[in-house]
Amino acid sequence: MSKALTSSLLGMDLGEFSVLVSEAGEPAYRAKQIMEAVYRHRVESVAEIATLPQPFRERLEHSGVTLGAARIEKKFVSVDGTVRYLITFADGQSVETVWMPEGDGGEAGDGSEAGETAERLADIPGPGTSGAKAEESEPIAALKRCATQNLRSQDRHRQDRTSSGRSTICISSQVGCAVDCQFCLTALLGVKRNLTAGEIVGQVCAVLRDQRVSPPEDRINLVFMGMGEPFLNYENFVKASRLLVEGVGIAERRMTVSTAGIVPRIYDFGGESIRPKLAISLNASNDALRARLMPLNKKWNLDMLIAAAREFPLRTREWITFEYVLLAGVNDAPENAREVAELLRGMRCKVNLIALNPGPGIDFTTPSAERVTVFQNILRGAGTPAFVRRPRGRDIYAACGQLKRTVEVATSPEPQIQSISRVQQ
Ligand code: SAH
């Protein structure tokens, strides 16, 4: 039996569906029907693919083809609306996937919403579009004001209809993680295995089904910022990104991948045709500090990382995001902020500051809000846009760096977690 006929449909692309269909002696157009059913309609079994003739469905099932589902095993709901899913795969391994309603990748308040409106407004033709920025005439300015209002009211309308206007799904790329960042709970698991492309896409399909939303009608942001290091599972991550865009219908510009700094892969990634936006976890302002917090810095140091970022081919209106986890008394001093500003000087980038989300076994503490603001203001003063990320779902251990596996948290002795979270299913 061919390999295609013993595998799961989730994770296959149109080319692979074509092979499967032709090996089964079916007409070529059936490949597209399967593609639609798996990614756009997100069926849960081969039997549900209503566009295929019944005998073909049966033949597929008898030859061992499955959908390759990612099953929601548990669901925790935060007081802030964030939902953390424990998702289990065929071999019993599990990861966590997070739904942030009306979140935007944890970047709310960082100006990205305004940026999005500006992006759309930029398409309205104005005078003097070439050369130096011309003064806007009053009618054009009025048009833009009006368009802004319309966009806002459209946004509200969508929010009303779906209550998911800017929802974000945070997905995992590996079971556990090998990178060993000292402030991250996932690191304590070590790495168990890579996820397949189907398992990566399967998380998204499961959450979209559960939340009853469907891109592109519903604007869904997607971040590869869950468990694992996407650039250490590069091929599957790239294939999954393509399937998410071409199959599921997630807009490419709404996807972001975050890497701890796998430098050779940053170069590879720059050459990909379908490509989420790039975020880099900086987390320290000099090599000594970074090597202590993120051991991978011994392999790819700041010089190498910053060089890769500077050479990264940015598209129109694109910038690189640097994430910086602030650890009280460790990397949050004004001097650290000045070093970061120096590292990033002149780069088309922004910095997202994340005050540490604490966890058991993590030997760091969260800095005060004042300390975070001082850090932010130094960056801004040096001309580097800097935003403070609002923590999401901390009470259910769904925030950045808190993903470790629901079962362990469900039996956690910490009372605030037990009392605030609601466990469903
Ligand atoms: N491996 C990838 C993606 C997962 S981590 C990466 O390193 O980028 C996603 C983000 O969460 C990273 O920016 C990381 O620095 C941050 N993070 C990890 N642990 C954290 C914690 N305890 N508190 C706040 N942010 C954390």
GROMACS .gro file of C-alpha atoms and ligand atoms in nm:
model
  451
    1MET     CA    1   0.000   0.000   0.000
    2SER     CA    2   0.130   0.346  -0.080
    3LYS     CA    3   0.248   0.575   0.196
    4ALA     CA    4  -0.020   0.831   0.117
    5LEU     CA    5  -0.290   0.574   0.179
    6THR     CA    6  -0.171   0.499   0.529
    7SER     CA    7  -0.150   0.855   0.655
    8SER     CA    8  -0.373   1.125   0.790
    9LEU     CA    9  -0.530   1.390   0.568
   10LEU     CA   10  -0.454   1.680   0.802
   11GLY     CA   11  -0.111   1.801   0.704
   12MET     CA   12  -0.125   1.697   0.339
   13ASP     CA   13  -0.118   1.963   0.071
   14LEU     CA   14  -0.296   1.975  -0.263
   15GLY     CA   15  -0.010   1.788  -0.435
   16GLU     CA   16  -0.033   1.503  -0.186
   17PHE     CA   17  -0.411   1.489  -0.219
   18SER     CA   18  -0.363   1.466  -0.595
   19VAL     CA   19  -0.137   1.163  -0.556
   20LEU     CA   20  -0.385   0.999  -0.321
   21VAL     CA   21  -0.673   1.064  -0.558
   22SER     CA   22  -0.493   0.942  -0.868
   23GLU     CA   23  -0.370   0.627  -0.692
   24ALA     CA   24  -0.732   0.558  -0.606
   25GLY     CA   25  -0.826   0.602  -0.974
   26GLU     CA   26  -1.052   0.898  -0.898
   27PRO     CA   27  -1.080   1.213  -1.110
   28ALA     CA   28  -0.824   1.486  -1.037
   29TYR     CA   29  -1.079   1.742  -0.915
   30ARG     CA   30  -1.141   1.531  -0.605
   31ALA     CA   31  -0.807   1.653  -0.463
   32LYS     CA   32  -0.949   2.003  -0.438
   33GLN     CA   33  -1.267   1.871  -0.278
   34ILE     CA   34  -1.062   1.699  -0.008
   35MET     CA   35  -0.854   2.012   0.044
   36GLU     CA   36  -1.173   2.217   0.096
   37ALA     CA   37  -1.328   1.964   0.330
   38VAL     CA   38  -1.019   1.919   0.548
   39TYR     CA   39  -0.909   2.282   0.584
   40ARG     CA   40  -1.202   2.507   0.495
   41HIS     CA   41  -1.488   2.301   0.638
   42ARG     CA   42  -1.267   2.130   0.894
   43VAL     CA   43  -1.446   1.795   0.893
   44GLU     CA   44  -1.358   1.557   1.173
   45SER     CA   45  -1.362   1.229   0.982
   46VAL     CA   46  -1.328   1.092   0.630
   47ALA     CA   47  -1.694   0.988   0.650
   48GLU     CA   48  -1.792   1.356   0.682
   49ILE     CA   49  -1.643   1.457   0.345
   50ALA     CA   50  -1.983   1.496   0.185
   51THR     CA   51  -1.849   1.600  -0.156
   52LEU     CA   52  -1.687   1.258  -0.212
   53PRO     CA   53  -1.893   0.961  -0.332
   54GLN     CA   54  -1.972   0.721  -0.051
   55PRO     CA   55  -1.778   0.425  -0.201
   56PHE     CA   56  -1.462   0.639  -0.230
   57ARG     CA   57  -1.492   0.748   0.133
   58GLU     CA   58  -1.528   0.387   0.239
   59ARG     CA   59  -1.229   0.280   0.033
   60LEU     CA   60  -1.021   0.553   0.190
   61GLU     CA   61  -1.123   0.448   0.538
   62HIS     CA   62  -1.061   0.079   0.470
   63SER     CA   63  -0.714   0.156   0.341
   64GLY     CA   64  -0.626   0.326   0.669
   65VAL     CA   65  -0.667   0.692   0.580
   66THR     CA   66  -0.775   0.896   0.882
   67LEU     CA   67  -0.831   1.263   0.932
   68GLY     CA   68  -0.552   1.279   1.191
   69ALA     CA   69  -0.752   1.477   1.436
   70ALA     CA   70  -0.618   1.691   1.713
   71ARG     CA   71  -0.858   1.628   2.002
   72ILE     CA   72  -0.946   1.884   2.266
   73GLU     CA   73  -0.899   1.699   2.590
   74LYS     CA   74  -0.942   1.983   2.838
   75LYS     CA   75  -1.037   2.344   2.828
   76PHE     CA   76  -0.963   2.611   3.091
   77VAL     CA   77  -1.134   2.948   3.079
   78SER     CA   78  -0.971   3.256   3.234
   79VAL     CA   79  -1.148   3.544   3.402
   80ASP     CA   80  -1.020   3.759   3.113
   81GLY     CA   81  -1.179   3.532   2.852
   82THR     CA   82  -0.860   3.360   2.746
   83VAL     CA   83  -0.907   2.987   2.689
   84ARG     CA   84  -0.631   2.733   2.727
   85TYR     CA   85  -0.680   2.406   2.545
   86LEU     CA   86  -0.503   2.082   2.613
   87ILE     CA   87  -0.489   1.913   2.275
   88THR     CA   88  -0.403   1.547   2.234
   89PHE     CA   89  -0.272   1.368   1.926
   90ALA     CA   90  -0.296   1.010   1.799
   91ASP     CA   91   0.002   0.885   2.005
   92GLY     CA   92  -0.133   1.034   2.327
   93GLN     CA   93   0.115   1.324   2.336
   94SER     CA   94  -0.035   1.661   2.407
   95VAL     CA   95   0.034   2.033   2.372
   96GLU     CA   96  -0.138   2.352   2.474
   97THR     CA   97  -0.308   2.598   2.244
   98VAL     CA   98  -0.442   2.932   2.361
   99TRP     CA   99  -0.741   3.134   2.238
  100MET     CA  100  -0.735   3.504   2.319
  101PRO     CA  101  -1.068   3.666   2.234
  102GLU     CA  102  -1.031   4.018   2.106
  103GLY     CA  103  -0.665   3.987   2.185
  104ASP     CA  104  -0.408   4.057   1.921
  105GLY     CA  105  -0.122   3.831   1.998
  106GLY     CA  106  -0.082   3.989   2.338
  107GLU     CA  107   0.001   4.312   2.162
  108ALA     CA  108  -0.308   4.507   2.257
  109GLY     CA  109  -0.228   4.866   2.324
  110ASP     CA  110   0.093   4.850   2.129
  111GLY     CA  111  -0.038   5.055   1.844
  112SER     CA  112  -0.074   4.763   1.605
  113GLU     CA  113  -0.449   4.823   1.579
  114ALA     CA  114  -0.394   5.183   1.481
  115GLY     CA  115  -0.128   5.057   1.245
  116GLU     CA  116  -0.379   4.831   1.082
  117THR     CA  117  -0.620   5.118   1.024
  118ALA     CA  118  -0.334   5.327   0.891
  119GLU     CA  119  -0.244   5.038   0.663
  120ARG     CA  120  -0.590   5.043   0.512
  121LEU     CA  121  -0.600   5.420   0.498
  122ALA     CA  122  -0.272   5.423   0.314
  123ASP     CA  123  -0.456   5.270   0.021
  124ILE     CA  124  -0.672   5.580  -0.013
  125PRO     CA  125  -0.503   5.784  -0.285
  126GLY     CA  126  -0.382   6.121  -0.173
  127PRO     CA  127  -0.194   6.402  -0.343
  128GLY     CA  128   0.180   6.383  -0.385
  129THR     CA  129   0.207   6.013  -0.326
  130SER     CA  130   0.551   5.997  -0.480
  131GLY     CA  131   0.860   6.159  -0.341
  132ALA     CA  132   0.868   6.345  -0.013
  133LYS     CA  133   0.560   6.333   0.207
  134ALA     CA  134   0.332   6.611   0.088
  135GLU     CA  135   0.098   6.813   0.308
  136GLU     CA  136  -0.251   6.664   0.302
  137SER     CA  137  -0.525   6.880   0.159
  138GLU     CA  138  -0.823   6.932   0.392
  139PRO     CA  139  -1.066   6.726   0.175
  140ILE     CA  140  -0.828   6.430   0.179
  141ALA     CA  141  -0.779   6.462   0.554
  142ALA     CA  142  -1.156   6.475   0.600
  143LEU     CA  143  -1.196   6.167   0.381
  144LYS     CA  144  -0.946   5.983   0.593
  145ARG     CA  145  -1.120   6.089   0.916
  146CYS     CA  146  -1.446   5.964   0.775
  147ALA     CA  147  -1.289   5.638   0.659
  148THR     CA  148  -1.142   5.585   1.004
  149GLN     CA  149  -1.484   5.624   1.158
  150ASN     CA  150  -1.635   5.383   0.909
  151LEU     CA  151  -1.364   5.127   0.971
  152ARG     CA  152  -1.421   5.162   1.344
  153SER     CA  153  -1.793   5.109   1.312
  154GLN     CA  154  -1.737   4.813   1.080
  155ASP     CA  155  -1.504   4.668   1.339
  156ARG     CA  156  -1.767   4.714   1.608
  157HIS     CA  157  -2.024   4.551   1.387
  158ARG     CA  158  -1.800   4.250   1.336
  159GLN     CA  159  -1.725   4.230   1.706
  160ASP     CA  160  -2.100   4.226   1.769
  161ARG     CA  161  -2.164   3.957   1.514
  162THR     CA  162  -1.891   3.720   1.613
  163SER     CA  163  -1.738   3.862   1.930
  164SER     CA  164  -1.408   3.762   1.777
  165GLY     CA  165  -1.302   4.075   1.596
  166ARG     CA  166  -0.937   4.043   1.675
  167SER     CA  167  -0.906   3.704   1.830
  168THR     CA  168  -0.571   3.537   1.840
  169ILE     CA  169  -0.478   3.171   1.846
  170CYS     CA  170  -0.141   3.087   1.998
  171ILE     CA  171  -0.019   2.750   1.874
  172SER     CA  172   0.254   2.506   1.972
  173SER     CA  173   0.515   2.364   1.738
  174GLN     CA  174   0.674   2.094   1.956
  175VAL     CA  175   0.580   1.876   2.251
  176GLY     CA  176   0.794   2.051   2.513
  177CYS     CA  177   1.098   2.256   2.418
  178ALA     CA  178   1.473   2.203   2.393
  179VAL     CA  179   1.586   2.564   2.418
  180ASP     CA  180   1.597   2.575   2.800
  181CYS     CA  181   1.521   2.944   2.864
  182GLN     CA  182   1.558   2.984   3.239
  183PHE     CA  183   1.238   3.184   3.287
  184CYS     CA  184   1.003   2.958   3.088
  185LEU     CA  185   0.792   2.675   3.229
  186THR     CA  186   0.782   2.482   2.902
  187ALA     CA  187   1.159   2.439   2.926
  188LEU     CA  188   1.112   2.219   3.232
  189LEU     CA  189   0.950   1.954   3.013
  190GLY     CA  190   1.247   1.914   2.780
  191VAL     CA  191   1.153   1.829   2.424
  192LYS     CA  192   0.949   1.514   2.360
  193ARG     CA  193   0.905   1.541   1.985
  194ASN     CA  194   0.829   1.768   1.692
  195LEU     CA  195   0.470   1.818   1.586
  196THR     CA  196   0.382   1.721   1.230
  197ALA     CA  197   0.244   1.989   0.999
  198GLY     CA  198  -0.096   1.823   1.043
  199GLU     CA  199  -0.073   1.845   1.420
  200ILE     CA  200   0.018   2.214   1.400
  201VAL     CA  201  -0.273   2.291   1.166
  202GLY     CA  202  -0.497   2.053   1.364
  203GLN     CA  203  -0.469   2.275   1.673
  204VAL     CA  204  -0.606   2.566   1.472
  205CYS     CA  205  -0.889   2.360   1.321
  206ALA     CA  206  -0.991   2.229   1.664
  207VAL     CA  207  -1.000   2.576   1.820
  208LEU     CA  208  -1.185   2.735   1.525
  209ARG     CA  209  -1.447   2.460   1.550
  210ASP     CA  210  -1.480   2.499   1.924
  211GLN     CA  211  -1.510   2.878   1.904
  212ARG     CA  212  -1.745   2.857   1.604
  213VAL     CA  213  -1.548   3.105   1.398
  214SER     CA  214  -1.419   3.083   1.046
  215PRO     CA  215  -1.154   3.284   0.865
  216PRO     CA  216  -1.134   3.482   0.647
  217GLU     CA  217  -1.480   3.617   0.744
  218ASP     CA  218  -1.368   3.628   1.106
  219ARG     CA  219  -1.039   3.804   1.143
  220ILE     CA  220  -0.812   3.559   1.318
  221ASN     CA  221  -0.457   3.636   1.424
  222LEU     CA  222  -0.225   3.346   1.469
  223VAL     CA  223   0.099   3.334   1.662
  224PHE     CA  224   0.354   3.053   1.676
  225MET     CA  225   0.435   3.139   2.035
  226GLY     CA  226   0.311   2.837   2.226
  227MET     CA  227   0.516   2.538   2.336
  228GLY     CA  228   0.835   2.468   2.146
  229GLU     CA  229   1.073   2.643   1.912
  230PRO     CA  230   0.920   2.664   1.562
  231PHE     CA  231   1.262   2.709   1.397
  232LEU     CA  232   1.379   2.377   1.544
  233ASN     CA  233   1.088   2.211   1.363
  234TYR     CA  234   1.141   2.418   1.054
  235GLU     CA  235   1.005   2.206   0.767
  236ASN     CA  236   0.681   2.123   0.945
  237PHE     CA  237   0.639   2.483   1.060
  238VAL     CA  238   0.682   2.611   0.702
  239LYS     CA  239   0.443   2.355   0.559
  240ALA     CA  240   0.187   2.429   0.831
  241SER     CA  241   0.210   2.803   0.759
  242ARG     CA  242   0.137   2.739   0.393
  243LEU     CA  243  -0.163   2.516   0.474
  244LEU     CA  244  -0.296   2.773   0.720
  245VAL     CA  245  -0.290   3.041   0.450
  246GLU     CA  246  -0.390   2.837   0.145
  247GLY     CA  247  -0.620   2.588   0.316
  248VAL     CA  248  -0.764   2.732   0.636
  249GLY     CA  249  -0.781   3.090   0.505
  250ILE     CA  250  -0.578   3.270   0.773
  251ALA     CA  251  -0.437   3.593   0.628
  252GLU     CA  252  -0.059   3.577   0.594
  253ARG     CA  253  -0.019   3.924   0.745
  254ARG     CA  254  -0.204   3.808   1.057
  255MET     CA  255   0.047   3.536   1.136
  256THR     CA  256   0.360   3.583   1.346
  257VAL     CA  257   0.631   3.333   1.431
  258SER     CA  258   0.850   3.383   1.734
  259THR     CA  259   1.198   3.236   1.753
  260ALA     CA  260   1.440   3.218   2.043
  261GLY     CA  261   1.712   3.298   1.789
  262ILE     CA  262   1.800   2.999   1.568
  263VAL     CA  263   2.017   3.218   1.346
  264PRO     CA  264   2.065   2.997   1.036
  265ARG     CA  265   1.689   2.948   1.019
  266ILE     CA  266   1.627   3.323   1.032
  267TYR     CA  267   1.825   3.344   0.708
  268ASP     CA  268   1.632   3.051   0.555
  269PHE     CA  269   1.305   3.204   0.662
  270GLY     CA  270   1.381   3.530   0.482
  271GLY     CA  271   1.366   3.335   0.156
  272GLU     CA  272   1.029   3.165   0.206
  273SER     CA  273   0.748   3.259  -0.030
  274ILE     CA  274   0.473   3.228   0.231
  275ARG     CA  275   0.594   3.374   0.552
  276PRO     CA  276   0.444   3.483   0.883
  277LYS     CA  277   0.588   3.799   1.036
  278LEU     CA  278   0.903   3.753   1.240
  279ALA     CA  279   0.940   3.801   1.615
  280ILE     CA  280   1.267   3.740   1.796
  281SER     CA  281   1.296   3.671   2.168
  282LEU     CA  282   1.577   3.902   2.274
  283ASN     CA  283   1.530   3.897   2.651
  284ALA     CA  284   1.873   4.036   2.738
  285SER     CA  285   2.085   4.332   2.641
  286ASN     CA  286   2.433   4.178   2.636
  287ASP     CA  287   2.592   3.839   2.569
  288ALA     CA  288   2.682   3.752   2.929
  289LEU     CA  289   2.326   3.807   3.046
  290ARG     CA  290   2.167   3.641   2.747
  291ALA     CA  291   2.388   3.332   2.774
  292ARG     CA  292   2.277   3.298   3.134
  293LEU     CA  293   1.906   3.334   3.057
  294MET     CA  294   1.903   3.159   2.719
  295PRO     CA  295   2.183   2.902   2.683
  296LEU     CA  296   2.140   2.901   2.304
  297ASN     CA  297   2.317   3.237   2.304
  298LYS     CA  298   2.644   3.044   2.346
  299LYS     CA  299   2.587   2.900   2.001
  300TRP     CA  300   2.436   3.205   1.830
  301ASN     CA  301   2.539   3.521   2.010
  302LEU     CA  302   2.394   3.869   1.990
  303ASP     CA  303   2.627   3.981   1.710
  304MET     CA  304   2.508   3.692   1.495
  305LEU     CA  305   2.144   3.741   1.593
  306ILE     CA  306   2.136   4.114   1.533
  307ALA     CA  307   2.320   4.073   1.200
  308ALA     CA  308   2.056   3.821   1.087
  309ALA     CA  309   1.779   4.058   1.195
  310ARG     CA  310   1.937   4.352   1.014
  311GLU     CA  311   1.968   4.147   0.695
  312PHE     CA  312   1.615   4.011   0.717
  313PRO     CA  313   1.422   4.107   0.402
  314LEU     CA  314   1.123   4.302   0.532
  315ARG     CA  315   0.819   4.354   0.311
  316THR     CA  316   0.624   4.678   0.274
  317ARG     CA  317   0.492   4.808   0.607
  318GLU     CA  318   0.656   4.516   0.789
  319TRP     CA  319   0.879   4.542   1.092
  320ILE     CA  320   1.054   4.290   1.315
  321THR     CA  321   0.923   4.247   1.667
  322PHE     CA  322   1.166   4.188   1.950
  323GLU     CA  323   1.025   4.035   2.267
  324TYR     CA  324   1.188   4.118   2.594
  325VAL     CA  325   1.082   3.939   2.914
  326LEU     CA  326   1.154   4.167   3.209
  327LEU     CA  327   1.295   3.992   3.516
  328ALA     CA  328   1.318   4.206   3.830
  329GLY     CA  329   1.674   4.301   3.914
  330VAL     CA  330   1.816   4.084   3.637
  331ASN     CA  331   1.761   4.248   3.297
  332ASP     CA  332   1.527   4.538   3.374
  333ALA     CA  333   1.768   4.817   3.471
  334PRO     CA  334   1.782   5.148   3.281
  335GLU     CA  335   2.129   5.046   3.165
  336ASN     CA  336   1.981   4.733   3.004
  337ALA     CA  337   1.726   4.948   2.823
  338ARG     CA  338   2.004   5.170   2.690
  339GLU     CA  339   2.196   4.863   2.568
  340VAL     CA  340   1.885   4.731   2.391
  341ALA     CA  341   1.830   5.068   2.223
  342GLU     CA  342   2.191   5.059   2.103
  343LEU     CA  343   2.160   4.703   1.968
  344LEU     CA  344   1.848   4.791   1.770
  345ARG     CA  345   1.942   5.139   1.659
  346GLY     CA  346   1.824   5.215   1.308
  347MET     CA  347   1.645   4.884   1.260
  348ARG     CA  348   1.283   4.879   1.139
  349CYS     CA  349   1.156   4.711   1.453
  350LYS     CA  350   0.953   4.741   1.769
  351VAL     CA  351   0.999   4.593   2.114
  352ASN     CA  352   0.728   4.412   2.307
  353LEU     CA  353   0.803   4.418   2.677
  354ILE     CA  354   0.662   4.130   2.879
  355ALA     CA  355   0.679   4.149   3.257
  356LEU     CA  356   0.763   3.797   3.375
  357ASN     CA  357   0.470   3.564   3.410
  358PRO     CA  358   0.567   3.364   3.717
  359GLY     CA  359   0.548   2.990   3.762
  360PRO     CA  360   0.650   2.714   4.003
  361GLY     CA  361   1.018   2.631   3.962
  362ILE     CA  362   1.096   2.967   3.800
  363ASP     CA  363   1.354   3.154   4.006
  364PHE     CA  364   1.275   3.506   3.892
  365THR     CA  365   1.030   3.773   3.998
  366THR     CA  366   0.809   4.018   3.813
  367PRO     CA  367   0.925   4.381   3.808
  368SER     CA  368   0.696   4.661   3.924
  369ALA     CA  369   0.486   4.850   3.670
  370GLU     CA  370   0.698   5.161   3.734
  371ARG     CA  371   1.017   4.977   3.650
  372VAL     CA  372   0.860   4.850   3.326
  373THR     CA  373   0.752   5.203   3.234
  374VAL     CA  374   1.100   5.344   3.292
  375PHE     CA  375   1.243   5.074   3.064
  376GLN     CA  376   0.982   5.146   2.799
  377ASN     CA  377   1.042   5.521   2.812
  378ILE     CA  378   1.417   5.482   2.765
  379LEU     CA  379   1.357   5.277   2.450
  380ARG     CA  380   1.102   5.524   2.320
  381GLY     CA  381   1.331   5.813   2.400
  382ALA     CA  382   1.597   5.648   2.187
  383GLY     CA  383   1.353   5.620   1.896
  384THR     CA  384   1.265   5.250   1.936
  385PRO     CA  385   0.891   5.185   1.954
  386ALA     CA  386   0.825   4.986   2.270
  387PHE     CA  387   0.499   4.842   2.401
  388VAL     CA  388   0.403   4.662   2.718
  389ARG     CA  389   0.219   4.341   2.657
  390ARG     CA  390  -0.083   4.284   2.870
  391PRO     CA  391  -0.068   3.939   3.031
  392ARG     CA  392  -0.348   3.709   2.920
  393GLY     CA  393  -0.488   3.416   3.114
  394ARG     CA  394  -0.230   3.419   3.391
  395ASP     CA  395  -0.486   3.272   3.632
  396ILE     CA  396  -0.512   2.957   3.421
  397TYR     CA  397  -0.142   2.940   3.332
  398ALA     CA  398  -0.209   3.038   2.973
  399ALA     CA  399   0.023   3.339   2.956
  400CYS     CA  400   0.361   3.351   2.780
  401GLY     CA  401   0.605   3.108   2.933
  402GLN     CA  402   0.340   2.934   3.142
  403LEU     CA  403   0.248   2.652   2.908
  404LYS     CA  404   0.343   2.327   3.061
  405ARG     CA  405   0.044   2.098   3.031
  406THR     CA  406  -0.294   2.142   3.177
  407VAL     CA  407  -0.309   1.819   3.370
  408GLU     CA  408  -0.027   1.932   3.593
  409VAL     CA  409  -0.193   2.265   3.660
  410ALA     CA  410  -0.531   2.105   3.718
  411THR     CA  411  -0.382   1.927   4.017
  412SER     CA  412  -0.174   2.227   4.122
  413PRO     CA  413  -0.189   2.309   4.491
  414GLU     CA  414  -0.203   2.681   4.415
  415PRO     CA  415  -0.549   2.787   4.531
  416GLN     CA  416  -0.589   3.089   4.303
  417ILE     CA  417  -0.568   2.867   3.998
  418GLN     CA  418  -0.822   2.619   4.127
  419SER     CA  419  -1.070   2.886   4.226
  420ILE     CA  420  -1.049   3.123   3.933
  421SER     CA  421  -1.037   2.883   3.643
  422ARG     CA  422  -1.330   2.688   3.517
  423VAL     CA  423  -1.243   2.351   3.375
  424GLN     CA  424  -1.467   2.238   3.097
  425GLN     CA  425  -1.516   1.900   2.927
  426SAH     N1  426   1.035   2.941   2.130
  426SAH     C1  427   0.978   3.061   2.078
  426SAH     C2  428   0.828   3.075   2.100
  426SAH     C3  429   0.773   3.040   2.237
  426SAH     S1  430   0.806   3.151   2.369
  426SAH     C4  431   1.051   3.183   2.133
  426SAH     O1  432   1.139   3.165   2.217
  426SAH     O2  433   1.027   3.293   2.088
  426SAH     C5  434   0.705   3.291   2.338
  426SAH     C6  435   0.748   3.417   2.414
  426SAH     O3  436   0.723   3.402   2.554
  426SAH     C7  437   0.898   3.446   2.402
  426SAH     O4  438   0.920   3.578   2.364
  426SAH     C8  439   0.949   3.420   2.542
  426SAH     O5  440   1.062   3.498   2.568
  426SAH     C9  441   0.830   3.457   2.628
  426SAH     N2  442   0.834   3.398   2.761
  426SAH    C10  443   0.883   3.279   2.796
  426SAH     N3  444   0.868   3.257   2.928
  426SAH    C11  445   0.806   3.367   2.979
  426SAH    C12  446   0.761   3.405   3.108
  426SAH     N4  447   0.776   3.325   3.212
  426SAH     N5  448   0.702   3.525   3.122
  426SAH    C13  449   0.683   3.605   3.016
  426SAH     N6  450   0.720   3.574   2.891
  426SAH    C14  451   0.782   3.457   2.872
   0.00000   0.00000   0.00000
